[in-house]
Amino acid sequence: MSIVPKTVNPDLQKERQNATFNVEDFALWWHGDAEQLKFKRELETYMLNDRNEDASTVHYKSHEDIYNTAVEDAIKAAQKLRKLQEQRNPGGKDIWPGKYGAPECWGSMPAGNPFTVQFAMLVDAIRKQGTDEQFEKFGKRAENFEICATYAQTELGHGTFLRGLQTRADFDRDTDEFVLNTPTLTAYKWWPGGLGHSSNYCLVVANLYIDNDPKGMAMFMVQLRDEDTHMPLPGIDVGDIGKKLGFFGVNNGYLGLKNVRIPRTNMLMRNVQVNRDGSYVKNPVTVLAYFSMVLVRCIIARNNALVLSMAATIATRYSAVRRQSPINNNEPEPQIIDHVTQQMKLFPEIASSIAYKLAATKLWSLYDQTSAGIELGEYSHLPEMHALACSMKVLCSSDSASGVERLRLACGGHGYLTSSNLGNLYVAATAACTYEGENTVLLLQVGRFLMKSYRQALAGEPLSPTVAYLRDSLRNSDFGEWSGSWQNMVKALQFTAANKTRIAFENYSERLKSGETEGEAANNTGLEYTQAAELHGRSFVIANFLEEVTGPSGKLRNPAFNKVLEDLLELYLLHITLKHMNDILRFIKISNADLRSLQSRLEQALKSLRPNAVAICDGFDYHDNSLKSTLGSYDGNVYERLFEAAKKSPLNNESVPKSFHTHLKPFMKSKM
């Protein structure tokens, strides 16, 4: 019998009644339009309506049982999506497999999805890197779930440095086959989701050798297990890598290969080929080999923005319900959201999640444009797209990880409970800091892109749109007057990013002149590379946020709603500007009065957002079964839900645990 009331907590209800805008306006904007919002809600309800098991009890299971639950849930979700696809759009792919990894389905697979990599990365990799015939042979089977497959790139001893991968694929001219080996323990593939026991095929990234001559990285479709018995094939050593901080049911695995032979035609050959006679046709553009990773980084940017908004929803609702610490003596305990220090924990993270969601949407648009260009043989946008995807992956993952942790701490001790779900959101966010390119390594790649771009700017050559500000800084070495307007703050961060890039370039050049090799000079300038790269990414995010709120679309919105977006923009710009003030002050003159004004504006921004914080989070429109949080449910009945979750602990199934009789009682009676 549930003890949770059917009514909404009065403090939370009051917050909703006092909002200055229509929550539905926010939800429509956040999800795109009325049609997309309607479908999102229908899909979410459809995917969650027949779940019998309480998601909050998953963590009580063993590692094996969690995995088995994850497989069961993932298959059930696939079946439901396929059925819905046939009902709504037979022959289409927008629902299945298009929505399989979408946020609307996260709540239906609380243990994680062992097949995420298959549908988020592998199918697209075969489509982009394989020939049409290879996609027909492998890609369609994976897309139709006729086989289970994953993408194996990272090794036990090598991650982001792909040229260092030790897995070998040697071409055998006599048999027209490749022979794959992981020659050392550190060459074992390590981490791919679903590799452990879920996949019977795998796209293996290996270094290609012809007559022992290295040709560079290539991709090979390898069968791992028998399709009927699921037993590993000869030469295959495969299994699960063990329990992790999170993603418990994803079945991340290891893979060793010993003289595994595959047909030559199992190498993906859209962009690079090995012919029957052993002749090699290299990639027209090297970065094409990494384009599948660019897609995944776009997904990470979007997903981490959503993870942050979910954590913000939980912490903000809890902060409206929790009462503690009177502001004035002899007054009742206020909602903790009334404390300015609590607002500073919550509201910047709400604004950050929105800023990153907008940036991720823009990133997706640029990805589609770049992908369309590649189809026509146009590769000029690839370097910019790669650098931008790296930047957004880094910032979205690192800021969401620190943001979720900040929000967890904002919930006090209750945030430490698994039932709050903030721990799961944190590990989901922080995992993204290392997979698909470790963040520091990606910043260094962006730094190298900035060095090349700055060299082009000095030479007067055309620049990519996202680094056009470098030329502006060369034309005007003096920033000019600080006004503190939104446009002025965006310009200030771009100016600072440009000058950090300039200093990194100058120091790198000086190191070369002093006799250091290019590698040594780049390594010794690494700190400056990463600093410039971070500011470059932040400049993109804030400029994009400014355009969304003040551009043409902003003028068409309901004024009350757009005022809320303006308040969020104001807070975010102030938050980022103050965060990087030490860098800004190095290049721009800002008076003490200006700095005090920024502090006053920050406090006013918090005050302006206070009446609307809960309503903004309601506008994210998360289903309770997606949030999976005792602290963040829509009804706000926090304490009843906490107590109900505690009662479900297996330790409470018996009043007296076995350990009392076997250990505790004998010890107390032993008269030590």
mmCIF file of C-alpha atoms in Angstrom, residues 345-493:
data_model
loop_
_atom_site.group_PDB
_atom_site.id
_atom_site.type_symbol
_atom_site.label_atom_id
_atom_site.label_comp_id
_atom_site.label_asym_id
_atom_site.label_seq_id
_atom_site.Cartn_x
_atom_site.Cartn_y
_atom_site.Cartn_z
ATOM 1 C CA LYS A 345 23.722 26.317 -7.190
ATOM 2 C CA LEU A 346 20.547 25.720 -9.187
ATOM 3 C CA PHE A 347 19.856 28.480 -11.674
ATOM 4 C CA PRO A 348 23.197 28.603 -13.560
ATOM 5 C CA GLU A 349 22.868 24.861 -14.183
ATOM 6 C CA ILE A 350 19.349 25.330 -15.570
ATOM 7 C CA ALA A 351 20.705 28.032 -17.881
ATOM 8 C CA SER A 352 23.724 25.893 -18.843
ATOM 9 C CA SER A 353 21.537 22.945 -19.817
ATOM 10 C CA ILE A 354 19.546 25.235 -22.111
ATOM 11 C CA ALA A 355 22.668 26.828 -23.601
ATOM 12 C CA TYR A 356 24.130 23.396 -24.382
ATOM 13 C CA LYS A 357 20.882 22.021 -25.783
ATOM 14 C CA LEU A 358 20.816 24.974 -28.214
ATOM 15 C CA ALA A 359 24.496 24.485 -29.071
ATOM 16 C CA ALA A 360 23.944 20.765 -29.663
ATOM 17 C CA THR A 361 21.028 21.537 -31.991
ATOM 18 C CA LYS A 362 23.254 23.907 -33.975
ATOM 19 C CA LEU A 363 25.992 21.272 -34.014
ATOM 20 C CA TRP A 364 23.566 18.719 -35.468
ATOM 21 C CA SER A 365 22.595 21.178 -38.199
ATOM 22 C CA LEU A 366 26.251 21.679 -39.147
ATOM 23 C CA TYR A 367 26.809 17.917 -39.080
ATOM 24 C CA ASP A 368 23.955 17.377 -41.547
ATOM 25 C CA GLN A 369 25.389 20.060 -43.841
ATOM 26 C CA THR A 370 28.874 18.533 -43.648
ATOM 27 C CA SER A 371 27.526 15.031 -44.246
ATOM 28 C CA ALA A 372 25.585 16.228 -47.291
ATOM 29 C CA GLY A 373 28.767 17.847 -48.626
ATOM 30 C CA ILE A 374 30.736 14.629 -48.211
ATOM 31 C CA GLU A 375 28.150 12.812 -50.325
ATOM 32 C CA LEU A 376 28.999 15.293 -53.101
ATOM 33 C CA GLY A 377 32.761 14.949 -52.597
ATOM 34 C CA GLU A 378 33.035 18.252 -50.700
ATOM 35 C CA TYR A 379 35.357 17.907 -47.698
ATOM 36 C CA SER A 380 36.296 21.502 -46.873
ATOM 37 C CA HIS A 381 34.015 21.722 -43.826
ATOM 38 C CA LEU A 382 35.391 18.569 -42.184
ATOM 39 C CA PRO A 383 38.189 20.184 -40.114
ATOM 40 C CA GLU A 384 35.847 22.817 -38.680
ATOM 41 C CA MET A 385 33.144 20.232 -37.967
ATOM 42 C CA HIS A 386 35.650 17.944 -36.268
ATOM 43 C CA ALA A 387 37.002 20.757 -34.085
ATOM 44 C CA LEU A 388 33.529 21.998 -33.156
ATOM 45 C CA ALA A 389 32.282 18.494 -32.302
ATOM 46 C CA CYS A 390 35.368 18.007 -30.108
ATOM 47 C CA SER A 391 34.758 21.340 -28.366
ATOM 48 C CA MET A 392 31.089 20.646 -27.688
ATOM 49 C CA LYS A 393 31.735 17.098 -26.527
ATOM 50 C CA VAL A 394 34.307 18.383 -24.033
ATOM 51 C CA LEU A 395 32.311 21.310 -22.670
ATOM 52 C CA CYS A 396 28.951 19.530 -22.518
ATOM 53 C CA SER A 397 30.404 16.507 -20.742
ATOM 54 C CA SER A 398 32.698 18.345 -18.322
ATOM 55 C CA ASP A 399 30.174 21.052 -17.426
ATOM 56 C CA SER A 400 27.325 18.571 -17.050
ATOM 57 C CA ALA A 401 29.463 16.330 -14.831
ATOM 58 C CA SER A 402 30.459 19.188 -12.530
ATOM 59 C CA GLY A 403 26.934 20.622 -12.758
ATOM 60 C CA VAL A 404 25.167 17.402 -11.777
ATOM 61 C CA GLU A 405 27.538 16.970 -8.849
ATOM 62 C CA ARG A 406 26.866 20.543 -7.771
ATOM 63 C CA LEU A 407 23.121 19.866 -7.964
ATOM 64 C CA ARG A 408 23.539 16.638 -5.998
ATOM 65 C CA LEU A 409 25.315 18.526 -3.246
ATOM 66 C CA ALA A 410 22.532 21.114 -3.356
ATOM 67 C CA CYS A 411 20.182 18.340 -2.206
ATOM 68 C CA GLY A 412 22.184 17.689 0.953
ATOM 69 C CA GLY A 413 22.367 14.181 2.338
ATOM 70 C CA HIS A 414 19.275 12.985 0.473
ATOM 71 C CA GLY A 415 21.095 13.599 -2.810
ATOM 72 C CA TYR A 416 23.514 10.830 -1.800
ATOM 73 C CA LEU A 417 20.755 8.223 -1.877
ATOM 74 C CA THR A 418 20.580 6.062 -4.976
ATOM 75 C CA SER A 419 16.836 6.690 -5.027
ATOM 76 C CA SER A 420 17.482 10.375 -5.780
ATOM 77 C CA ASN A 421 18.933 9.182 -9.141
ATOM 78 C CA LEU A 422 21.445 12.024 -9.026
ATOM 79 C CA GLY A 423 24.270 9.527 -8.613
ATOM 80 C CA ASN A 424 23.234 7.713 -11.792
ATOM 81 C CA LEU A 425 22.958 10.986 -13.677
ATOM 82 C CA TYR A 426 26.411 11.986 -12.450
ATOM 83 C CA VAL A 427 28.097 8.790 -13.621
ATOM 84 C CA ALA A 428 26.276 9.091 -16.960
ATOM 85 C CA ALA A 429 27.653 12.605 -17.353
ATOM 86 C CA THR A 430 31.175 11.941 -16.138
ATOM 87 C CA ALA A 431 31.557 8.779 -18.250
ATOM 88 C CA ALA A 432 31.202 10.982 -21.326
ATOM 89 C CA CYS A 433 34.325 12.891 -20.259
ATOM 90 C CA THR A 434 36.441 9.937 -21.290
ATOM 91 C CA TYR A 435 34.591 7.880 -23.910
ATOM 92 C CA GLU A 436 34.715 8.835 -27.593
ATOM 93 C CA GLY A 437 37.882 10.827 -26.971
ATOM 94 C CA GLU A 438 39.306 11.804 -23.594
ATOM 95 C CA ASN A 439 38.524 15.461 -22.996
ATOM 96 C CA THR A 440 42.053 16.820 -22.636
ATOM 97 C CA VAL A 441 43.162 15.026 -25.796
ATOM 98 C CA LEU A 442 40.203 16.501 -27.682
ATOM 99 C CA LEU A 443 41.031 20.002 -26.431
ATOM 100 C CA LEU A 444 44.564 19.534 -27.726
ATOM 101 C CA GLN A 445 43.119 18.593 -31.132
ATOM 102 C CA VAL A 446 41.029 21.762 -31.093
ATOM 103 C CA GLY A 447 44.143 23.686 -30.091
ATOM 104 C CA ARG A 448 45.969 22.414 -33.170
ATOM 105 C CA PHE A 449 43.005 23.448 -35.320
ATOM 106 C CA LEU A 450 43.214 26.938 -33.780
ATOM 107 C CA MET A 451 46.955 27.135 -34.478
ATOM 108 C CA LYS A 452 46.341 26.297 -38.136
ATOM 109 C CA SER A 453 43.477 28.787 -38.298
ATOM 110 C CA TYR A 454 45.570 31.545 -36.725
ATOM 111 C CA ARG A 455 48.310 30.909 -39.261
ATOM 112 C CA GLN A 456 45.703 31.263 -42.012
ATOM 113 C CA ALA A 457 44.447 34.500 -40.459
ATOM 114 C CA LEU A 458 47.975 35.938 -40.432
ATOM 115 C CA ALA A 459 48.337 35.017 -44.101
ATOM 116 C CA GLY A 460 45.028 36.639 -44.981
ATOM 117 C CA GLU A 461 43.515 33.320 -46.076
ATOM 118 C CA PRO A 462 39.798 32.482 -45.718
ATOM 119 C CA LEU A 463 38.708 31.248 -42.292
ATOM 120 C CA SER A 464 35.956 28.885 -41.222
ATOM 121 C CA PRO A 465 32.911 30.753 -39.827
ATOM 122 C CA THR A 466 33.418 29.573 -36.229
ATOM 123 C CA VAL A 467 36.936 31.075 -36.101
ATOM 124 C CA ALA A 468 36.231 34.269 -38.046
ATOM 125 C CA TYR A 469 36.728 36.206 -34.789
ATOM 126 C CA LEU A 470 40.482 35.526 -35.070
ATOM 127 C CA ARG A 471 40.711 37.917 -38.025
ATOM 128 C CA ASP A 472 38.715 40.569 -36.155
ATOM 129 C CA SER A 473 41.221 40.478 -33.308
ATOM 130 C CA LEU A 474 44.108 40.933 -35.766
ATOM 131 C CA ARG A 475 42.437 43.983 -37.302
ATOM 132 C CA ASN A 476 41.665 45.508 -33.903
ATOM 133 C CA SER A 477 44.319 44.733 -31.316
ATOM 134 C CA ASP A 478 42.460 46.955 -28.820
ATOM 135 C CA PHE A 479 39.090 45.667 -27.620
ATOM 136 C CA GLY A 480 37.640 49.117 -27.194
ATOM 137 C CA GLU A 481 35.202 50.194 -24.489
ATOM 138 C CA TRP A 482 33.596 47.733 -22.108
ATOM 139 C CA SER A 483 29.828 48.302 -21.914
ATOM 140 C CA GLY A 484 28.633 45.051 -20.366
ATOM 141 C CA SER A 485 25.867 44.567 -22.915
ATOM 142 C CA TRP A 486 25.109 41.046 -24.066
ATOM 143 C CA GLN A 487 26.772 41.634 -27.426
ATOM 144 C CA ASN A 488 29.711 43.217 -25.642
ATOM 145 C CA MET A 489 30.178 40.208 -23.355
ATOM 146 C CA VAL A 490 30.086 37.813 -26.314
ATOM 147 C CA LYS A 491 32.614 39.967 -28.149
ATOM 148 C CA ALA A 492 34.792 40.087 -25.016
ATOM 149 C CA LEU A 493 34.956 36.309 -24.745
#
